[in-house]
Short mmCIF file of C-alpha atoms in Angstrom, two decimals:
data_model
loop_
_atom_site.label_atom_id
_atom_site.label_comp_id
_atom_site.label_asym_id
_atom_site.label_seq_id
_atom_site.Cartn_x
_atom_site.Cartn_y
_atom_site.Cartn_z
CA MET Q 282 14.53 1.26 6.87
CA ASN Q 283 11.36 1.72 5.80
CA LEU Q 284 8.82 2.18 8.80
CA ASP Q 285 5.48 1.76 6.65
CA PHE Q 286 3.96 -1.49 7.05
CA THR Q 287 3.32 -3.52 3.30
CA PRO Q 288 -0.70 -4.01 2.51
CA GLU Q 289 0.35 -7.74 3.01
CA GLU Q 290 1.46 -6.55 6.77
CA GLN Q 291 -1.87 -4.38 7.26
CA ALA Q 292 -3.76 -7.33 6.09
CA PHE Q 293 -2.20 -9.97 8.53
CA ARG Q 294 -3.06 -6.89 11.54
CA ARG Q 295 -6.41 -7.37 10.73
CA GLU Q 296 -6.36 -11.22 10.54
CA VAL Q 297 -4.80 -11.40 13.95
CA ARG Q 298 -7.52 -8.40 15.26
CA GLU Q 299 -10.38 -10.64 14.40
CA PHE Q 300 -8.79 -13.76 15.54
CA LEU Q 301 -8.71 -12.39 18.84
CA ALA Q 302 -12.20 -10.78 18.92
CA ALA Q 303 -13.60 -14.29 17.90
CA GLU Q 304 -11.39 -16.54 19.98
CA LEU Q 305 -10.13 -15.10 23.09
CA PRO Q 306 -12.35 -15.93 26.05
CA ASP Q 307 -14.28 -12.90 27.40
CA ASP Q 308 -13.92 -14.09 31.03
CA ILE Q 309 -9.81 -14.35 30.22
CA ARG Q 310 -10.01 -11.17 28.27
CA GLU Q 311 -11.56 -9.46 31.41
CA ARG Q 312 -9.44 -10.69 33.80
CA VAL Q 313 -6.17 -9.24 31.95
CA ARG Q 314 -7.80 -6.46 31.45
CA LEU Q 315 -8.60 -5.73 35.03
CA GLY Q 316 -4.96 -7.22 36.26
CA ARG Q 317 -6.33 -10.06 38.02
CA ARG Q 318 -4.14 -13.09 38.26
CA LEU Q 319 -4.48 -15.95 35.83
CA SER Q 320 -4.53 -19.33 37.03
CA ALA Q 321 -2.32 -22.03 35.22
CA ASP Q 322 -5.91 -23.51 33.53
CA ASP Q 323 -6.45 -19.77 32.31
CA HIS Q 324 -3.01 -19.85 30.68
CA LEU Q 325 -3.66 -23.48 29.14
CA ARG Q 326 -7.18 -22.73 28.19
CA TRP Q 327 -5.60 -19.82 25.67
CA GLN Q 328 -2.51 -21.36 24.68
CA ASN Q 329 -4.72 -24.30 23.42
CA VAL Q 330 -6.83 -21.93 21.37
CA LEU Q 331 -3.29 -20.83 19.92
CA SER Q 332 -1.88 -23.99 19.26
CA ARG Q 333 -4.83 -25.57 17.69
CA ARG Q 334 -4.54 -21.97 15.35
CA GLY Q 335 -0.63 -22.88 14.82
CA TRP Q 336 0.22 -19.43 16.25
CA LEU Q 337 1.62 -20.73 19.77
CA ALA Q 338 5.12 -20.66 18.47
CA ALA Q 339 5.13 -17.29 16.87
CA GLY Q 340 9.05 -17.60 16.49
CA TRP Q 341 9.16 -20.97 15.22
CA PRO Q 342 10.28 -21.84 11.86
CA ARG Q 343 7.62 -23.96 9.83
CA GLU Q 344 10.09 -26.75 9.59
CA HIS Q 345 9.46 -27.48 13.75
CA GLY Q 346 5.72 -26.74 13.54
CA GLY Q 347 5.92 -22.74 13.80
CA PRO Q 348 3.92 -20.73 11.35
CA GLY Q 349 7.27 -19.07 9.95
CA TRP Q 350 6.61 -15.57 10.41
CA GLY Q 351 8.97 -13.30 9.86
CA PRO Q 352 10.00 -10.65 12.55
CA VAL Q 353 7.37 -7.51 11.65
CA GLU Q 354 4.49 -10.42 11.74
CA ARG Q 355 5.57 -11.39 15.30
CA HIS Q 356 6.01 -8.01 16.09
CA ILE Q 357 2.19 -7.29 14.92
CA PHE Q 358 1.08 -10.39 16.61
CA ASP Q 359 2.71 -9.29 20.08
CA GLU Q 360 1.17 -5.74 19.85
CA GLU Q 361 -2.42 -6.64 18.82
CA CYS Q 362 -2.39 -9.47 21.58
CA ALA Q 363 -1.42 -6.95 24.53
CA ALA Q 364 -4.33 -4.13 22.85
CA ALA Q 365 -7.02 -7.44 22.90
CA HIS Q 366 -5.83 -7.84 26.69
CA ALA Q 367 -4.75 -11.35 26.05
CA PRO Q 368 -2.54 -13.11 28.17
CA THR Q 369 1.22 -13.17 27.59
CA ILE Q 370 2.31 -16.55 26.48
CA VAL Q 371 4.38 -18.23 29.38
CA PRO Q 372 7.65 -17.96 27.63
CA PHE Q 373 10.10 -20.66 29.07
CA GLY Q 374 9.27 -23.29 26.82
CA VAL Q 375 7.93 -21.86 23.15
CA SER Q 376 10.12 -18.65 23.35
CA MET Q 377 13.43 -19.57 25.39
CA VAL Q 378 14.26 -23.17 25.75
CA ALA Q 379 12.50 -24.27 22.34
CA PRO Q 380 15.16 -22.01 20.65
CA VAL Q 381 18.11 -23.48 22.46
CA ILE Q 382 16.79 -26.93 21.40
CA MET Q 383 16.75 -26.34 17.77
CA LYS Q 384 20.04 -24.86 17.83
CA PHE Q 385 22.06 -26.96 20.17
CA GLY Q 386 20.08 -29.85 20.56
CA SER Q 387 20.39 -33.31 19.44
CA GLU Q 388 17.73 -34.52 16.05
CA ALA Q 389 16.34 -36.84 18.94
CA GLN Q 390 15.80 -34.24 21.70
CA GLN Q 391 14.10 -31.92 18.79
CA ARG Q 392 11.88 -34.67 17.97
CA HIS Q 393 10.89 -35.67 21.70
CA TYR Q 394 10.65 -31.88 23.03
CA LEU Q 395 9.37 -29.58 20.31
CA PRO Q 396 6.17 -31.50 19.72
CA ARG Q 397 5.20 -31.57 23.12
CA ILE Q 398 5.70 -27.72 24.08
CA LEU Q 399 3.64 -26.92 20.73
CA ALA Q 400 0.86 -29.25 22.50
CA ASN Q 401 1.46 -27.31 25.79
CA ARG Q 402 2.17 -30.80 27.40
CA ASP Q 403 5.08 -29.41 29.24
CA TRP Q 404 5.00 -26.46 31.41
CA TRP Q 405 8.65 -25.16 31.39
CA CYS Q 406 10.60 -23.41 34.21
CA GLN Q 407 13.98 -21.67 34.29
CA GLY Q 408 16.59 -22.88 36.41
CA TYR Q 409 19.61 -20.18 36.25
CA SER Q 410 19.62 -17.77 39.35
CA GLU Q 411 20.97 -18.64 42.44
CA PRO Q 412 20.88 -16.83 46.33
CA GLY Q 413 24.61 -16.08 45.13
CA ALA Q 414 24.59 -15.75 41.61
CA GLY Q 415 21.81 -13.34 40.15
CA SER Q 416 23.02 -10.92 37.46
CA ASP Q 417 26.68 -12.38 38.00
CA LEU Q 418 25.14 -16.05 36.50
CA ALA Q 419 28.50 -17.60 35.90
CA SER Q 420 29.09 -17.68 39.74
CA LEU Q 421 26.52 -20.40 39.89
CA ARG Q 422 27.23 -22.93 42.22
CA THR Q 423 24.83 -26.03 41.75
CA ARG Q 424 26.97 -29.05 41.07
CA ALA Q 425 26.24 -32.12 38.84
CA VAL Q 426 28.50 -34.75 39.18
CA ARG Q 427 28.87 -37.58 36.60
CA ASP Q 428 27.53 -40.90 37.69
CA GLY Q 429 27.42 -43.59 34.94
CA ASP Q 430 24.58 -42.45 32.62
CA ASP Q 431 23.11 -39.78 35.21
CA TYR Q 432 24.29 -36.61 36.19
CA VAL Q 433 23.77 -36.14 40.50
CA VAL Q 434 22.60 -32.68 41.07
CA SER Q 435 22.52 -30.78 44.20
CA GLY Q 436 22.15 -27.07 44.99
CA GLN Q 437 19.30 -24.39 45.07
CA LYS Q 438 17.96 -22.16 42.34
CA THR Q 439 15.89 -18.99 43.08
CA TRP Q 440 13.34 -16.84 41.59
CA THR Q 441 11.87 -19.24 39.62
CA THR Q 442 9.04 -17.74 37.62
CA LEU Q 443 5.56 -20.05 38.10
CA GLY Q 444 7.50 -23.12 38.82
CA GLN Q 445 4.66 -24.30 40.92
CA HIS Q 446 2.95 -25.27 37.87
CA ALA Q 447 6.26 -26.55 36.43
CA ASN Q 448 6.67 -30.47 35.33
CA MET Q 449 10.02 -29.54 33.37
CA MET Q 450 13.10 -27.24 34.23
CA PHE Q 451 15.86 -26.02 31.83
CA CYS Q 452 18.91 -25.52 34.40
CA LEU Q 453 22.37 -24.41 34.47
CA VAL Q 454 24.98 -26.53 36.64
CA ARG Q 455 28.48 -26.91 37.03
CA THR Q 456 30.16 -29.92 35.67
CA ASP Q 457 33.77 -28.65 36.18
CA PRO Q 458 34.38 -27.02 39.28
CA GLU Q 459 38.31 -26.92 38.45
CA ALA Q 460 37.73 -24.79 35.20
CA ARG Q 461 37.21 -21.17 34.39
CA LYS Q 462 33.45 -20.25 35.96
CA GLN Q 463 31.97 -19.93 32.52
CA ALA Q 464 33.71 -22.84 30.91
CA GLY Q 465 32.32 -25.25 33.57
CA ILE Q 466 28.93 -24.98 33.08
CA SER Q 467 26.19 -27.58 31.17
CA PHE Q 468 22.87 -27.06 30.34
CA LEU Q 469 20.27 -29.90 31.65
CA LEU Q 470 16.75 -30.55 31.01
CA ILE Q 471 15.44 -31.69 34.45
CA ASP Q 472 12.02 -33.50 35.11
CA MET Q 473 10.42 -31.40 38.02
CA ALA Q 474 8.95 -34.92 39.52
CA SER Q 475 12.27 -36.44 40.41
CA PRO Q 476 12.88 -37.27 43.69
CA GLY Q 477 15.08 -34.71 45.62
CA ILE Q 478 12.96 -31.47 44.08
CA SER Q 479 11.38 -29.37 46.49
CA VAL Q 480 9.69 -25.88 45.59
CA ARG Q 481 8.92 -23.29 48.22
CA PRO Q 482 7.10 -20.13 47.16
CA ILE Q 483 8.45 -16.66 47.68
CA VAL Q 484 5.41 -14.14 48.05
CA THR Q 485 6.51 -10.87 46.30
CA LEU Q 486 5.27 -7.39 47.67
CA ASP Q 487 2.03 -7.25 45.48
CA GLY Q 488 1.12 -10.37 47.54
CA ALA Q 489 1.36 -12.77 44.53
CA HIS Q 490 2.89 -16.04 44.75
CA GLU Q 491 4.68 -16.07 41.20
CA VAL Q 492 8.26 -16.66 42.07
CA ASN Q 493 9.53 -19.98 44.16
CA GLU Q 494 12.79 -21.49 45.31
CA VAL Q 495 13.75 -24.89 44.11
CA PHE Q 496 16.12 -27.19 46.06
CA LEU Q 497 17.58 -30.09 44.31
CA ASP Q 498 18.99 -32.77 46.50
CA GLU Q 499 21.21 -35.50 44.65
CA VAL Q 500 18.65 -35.46 41.72
CA ARG Q 501 19.46 -37.95 38.91
CA VAL Q 502 19.18 -36.76 35.69
CA PRO Q 503 20.18 -38.86 32.87
CA VAL Q 504 23.24 -37.56 30.62
CA ALA Q 505 20.93 -37.98 27.74
CA ASN Q 506 18.76 -34.73 28.78
CA ARG Q 507 21.86 -32.63 28.53
CA ILE Q 508 21.78 -30.04 25.22
CA GLY Q 509 25.19 -29.55 23.91
CA GLU Q 510 28.29 -30.83 24.82
CA GLU Q 511 29.47 -30.78 28.33
CA GLY Q 512 30.88 -27.30 29.77
CA GLN Q 513 29.01 -25.75 26.54
CA GLY Q 514 26.00 -24.61 28.60
CA TRP Q 515 27.34 -20.68 28.95
CA THR Q 516 26.78 -20.92 25.15
CA CYS Q 517 23.22 -21.74 25.64
CA ALA Q 518 22.40 -19.58 28.28
CA LYS Q 519 24.19 -16.54 26.45
CA PHE Q 520 21.96 -17.51 23.28
CA LEU Q 521 18.60 -17.94 25.18
CA LEU Q 522 18.85 -14.55 27.31
CA THR Q 523 19.28 -12.38 24.14
CA HIS Q 524 15.94 -14.03 23.38
CA GLU Q 525 14.69 -13.43 26.84
CA ARG Q 526 15.96 -9.84 27.25
CA THR Q 527 14.24 -8.64 23.84
CA GLY Q 528 11.17 -9.94 25.09
CA ILE Q 529 11.28 -8.30 28.55
CA ALA Q 530 10.89 -4.75 26.36
CA GLY Q 531 7.43 -5.60 26.13
CA LEU Q 532 6.55 -2.89 23.78
CA GLY Q 533 3.11 -3.97 23.29
CA HIS Q 534 2.34 -3.90 26.46
CA ALA Q 535 4.01 -0.40 27.23
CA LYS Q 536 1.90 0.92 24.60
CA GLN Q 537 -1.63 -0.54 26.25
CA ALA Q 538 -0.50 1.30 29.49
CA LEU Q 539 0.19 4.31 27.78
CA ARG Q 540 -3.40 4.17 26.15
CA TYR Q 541 -4.90 3.52 29.40
CA LEU Q 542 -2.94 6.14 31.20
CA LYS Q 543 -4.01 8.75 28.95
CA THR Q 544 -7.61 8.01 29.33
CA LEU Q 545 -7.42 7.91 33.01
CA ALA Q 546 -5.64 11.03 33.20
CA GLY Q 547 -8.44 12.73 30.99
CA ARG Q 548 -11.33 11.47 33.02
CA ILE Q 549 -9.56 12.47 36.35
CA ARG Q 550 -9.81 15.97 37.16
CA HIS Q 551 -7.77 18.31 39.53
CA ARG Q 552 -9.13 21.54 40.39
CA GLY Q 553 -11.59 21.43 37.85
CA ARG Q 554 -9.49 20.57 34.92
CA PRO Q 555 -8.43 17.12 33.78
CA LEU Q 556 -5.38 15.75 34.84
CA LEU Q 557 -3.85 15.39 31.60
CA GLU Q 558 -3.89 19.13 31.31
CA LEU Q 559 -1.55 19.89 34.61
CA PRO Q 560 1.60 21.01 33.08
CA SER Q 561 3.94 19.27 35.27
CA PHE Q 562 2.03 15.62 34.80
CA ARG Q 563 1.37 16.47 30.96
CA GLN Q 564 5.25 16.59 30.58
CA ARG Q 565 5.76 13.47 32.35
CA VAL Q 566 3.20 11.78 29.99
CA VAL Q 567 4.49 13.23 26.75
CA ARG Q 568 8.19 12.29 27.68
CA ALA Q 569 7.32 8.74 28.43
CA GLU Q 570 5.08 9.11 24.77
CA LEU Q 571 8.18 10.27 23.09
CA GLU Q 572 10.19 7.24 24.65
CA LEU Q 573 7.87 4.73 23.90
CA MET Q 574 8.45 5.90 20.09
CA ALA Q 575 12.08 6.14 20.21
CA LEU Q 576 12.01 2.49 21.70
CA GLU Q 577 9.73 1.27 18.80
CA ILE Q 578 11.91 2.55 16.36
CA THR Q 579 14.94 0.96 17.86
CA HIS Q 580 12.53 -2.35 18.19
CA LEU Q 581 11.86 -2.55 14.42
CA ARG Q 582 15.70 -1.83 13.72
CA VAL Q 583 16.59 -4.88 15.64
CA LEU Q 584 13.72 -6.43 13.61
CA ALA Q 585 15.13 -5.20 10.48
CA GLY Q 586 18.49 -6.94 11.12
CA ALA Q 587 16.63 -10.17 12.40
CA ARG Q 588 14.63 -10.14 9.04
CA GLY Q 589 18.27 -9.87 7.14
CA GLY Q 590 19.23 -13.06 9.32
CA ASP Q 591 21.32 -11.10 11.95
CA ALA Q 592 20.57 -12.75 15.71
CA PRO Q 593 20.10 -10.19 18.35
CA GLY Q 594 23.11 -9.10 20.40
CA ALA Q 595 23.94 -6.30 22.55
CA GLU Q 596 20.81 -4.27 21.09
CA SER Q 597 18.61 -6.83 23.45
CA SER Q 598 20.24 -5.16 26.12
CA LEU Q 599 19.11 -1.69 24.72
CA LEU Q 600 15.58 -2.91 24.63
CA LYS Q 601 15.58 -4.78 28.01
CA VAL Q 602 16.79 -1.10 29.71
CA ARG Q 603 14.80 1.10 27.97
CA GLY Q 604 11.38 -1.21 27.65
CA SER Q 605 11.80 -1.87 31.60
CA GLU Q 606 12.31 1.51 32.58
CA LEU Q 607 9.64 3.03 30.63
CA ARG Q 608 7.03 0.50 31.75
CA GLN Q 609 8.34 1.37 35.50
CA GLU Q 610 7.33 4.72 34.76
CA LEU Q 611 4.23 4.23 33.08
CA SER Q 612 2.98 2.60 36.55
CA GLU Q 613 4.35 5.19 38.45
CA LEU Q 614 2.10 7.70 36.13
CA THR Q 615 -0.80 5.65 36.62
CA ARG Q 616 -0.18 5.07 40.29
CA ARG Q 617 0.08 8.88 40.94
CA ALA Q 618 -2.83 9.98 38.64
CA LEU Q 619 -5.18 7.84 40.93
CA GLY Q 620 -3.63 9.31 44.28
CA PRO Q 621 -5.00 7.88 47.11
CA ALA Q 622 -7.39 5.72 45.25
CA ALA Q 623 -4.37 3.43 44.56
CA LEU Q 624 -3.85 2.89 48.13
CA PRO Q 625 -6.47 -0.08 48.91
CA PHE Q 626 -5.92 -3.16 48.18
CA PHE Q 627 -7.82 -6.00 47.34
CA PRO Q 628 -6.40 -9.62 47.36
CA ASP Q 629 -10.13 -11.32 47.19
CA PHE Q 630 -10.54 -9.54 44.00
CA LEU Q 631 -7.19 -9.72 42.35
CA TYR Q 632 -6.60 -13.24 43.53
CA GLY Q 633 -10.26 -15.00 44.07
CA ASP Q 634 -13.75 -14.31 42.65
CA VAL Q 635 -15.09 -11.72 44.63
CA GLU Q 636 -16.50 -8.97 42.41
CA LEU Q 637 -15.91 -5.00 43.22
CA GLU Q 638 -18.16 -2.19 41.49
CA PRO Q 639 -16.93 -1.43 38.11
CA GLU Q 640 -15.14 1.88 38.93
CA ARG Q 641 -13.32 0.41 42.04
CA ALA Q 642 -12.42 -2.75 39.92
CA GLU Q 643 -11.01 -0.92 37.48
CA GLN Q 644 -8.47 0.86 40.16
CA ALA Q 645 -7.97 -2.43 41.96
CA ALA Q 646 -4.83 -3.67 40.76
CA ILE Q 647 -3.04 0.00 40.05
CA GLY Q 648 -1.17 -0.41 43.25
CA ALA Q 649 -0.28 -4.28 42.73
CA GLN Q 650 0.71 -3.49 39.39
CA TYR Q 651 2.86 -0.48 40.31
CA LEU Q 652 4.90 -2.98 43.16
CA ASN Q 653 5.39 -5.93 40.64
CA ARG Q 654 6.94 -3.71 37.92
CA ARG Q 655 9.95 -3.11 40.46
CA LYS Q 656 11.17 -6.33 39.17
CA LEU Q 657 11.50 -5.26 35.78
CA SER Q 658 14.64 -3.84 35.85
CA ILE Q 659 16.43 -6.70 37.94
CA TYR Q 660 15.12 -9.97 36.33
CA GLY Q 661 16.58 -10.78 32.69
CA GLY Q 662 20.14 -9.57 34.30
CA SER Q 663 19.73 -6.33 36.08
CA ASN Q 664 19.88 -3.04 34.23
CA GLU Q 665 23.36 -2.27 35.42
CA ILE Q 666 24.48 -5.14 34.13
CA GLN Q 667 23.14 -4.49 30.69
CA LYS Q 668 24.31 -1.03 30.27
CA SER Q 669 27.89 -2.57 31.12
CA ILE Q 670 27.10 -4.89 27.77
CA VAL Q 671 26.06 -2.13 25.74
CA ALA Q 672 29.40 0.32 27.03
CA LYS Q 673 31.57 -2.79 26.05
CA THR Q 674 29.71 -4.53 23.04
CA LEU Q 675 28.66 -1.43 21.61
CA LEU Q 676 30.25 1.70 22.75
CA GLY Q 677 33.94 -0.46 22.72
CA MET Q 678 34.47 1.25 26.72
#
């Protein structure tokens, strides 16, 4: 594998960098840089900019309206967006359900849903986890009973990220309670405005309303909204999860977090010396940087396979485990570098429009980010489950 970028790829990186400098709204850039909460409008403003440029759906082929980029271009784009403090693209439509619709959906479903995703006309959320079915997702109990041309769906989903903004949900439901648990699941697309759906917020440790509980009480869903055959939902779910887990690695965000940590630790002084020169602290920073280099090489190996037509498999679990652990370590080191200064919590600044003096503003989100990063090793399939997948699939254990 050649780890050097080609001249064409370097030129593409410059093009992305120039685009971000010119088109990323300054107010959104600053909110992301300071770790302030983004509104739905902030996300949509930025995604509409990307949509007009034809860069919203970085992983889509040209025949479906994407830019037709290869995996290396997508890697460069993600890395440059993180470095420029661009918002993360809300993944549920463009990066998660869209590939499922492309692979398993009918031509009519592709014609209807894919252009709407490209135009930001639908905000999707994910109806996978349940109170009793998280990492053991195949134990889900939300029922869908066929009634003529509809399914009648009843159950509960939880940890539904940004479900308060969504008008559509892709949902795993049990259509055959007598089949073995993986074989009795189907994949439905559900209009969130349907009668019988209610959304209740879950406030997380950092004080954010990011996730929700969704209750479905005899919700009627057209059979035409099923993706694939009845009972094929587990196949769709596994395909989708490989895309989600690869993205959770967050390589670009980890590199940006490391740059900030090194700058911060070079500025903060401990007994007259920069904190970065303290052997015990420096050792952990160096170890994190080496881990990040190894993660990037592994990521590039997966990209090289994807360039050859391979679909991400258990390697996505490797990326998810190491990427989430590394991002947690970087947030821990950043919090540790600030010490007591990381403790103050300013909700009015993070979630509103109240301003702080520059130094305090730069530190205001550190404690909240540390708390928020605890979730990374849990969602998308807990790291313990991912390690079992790696052991079984890659190591033959």
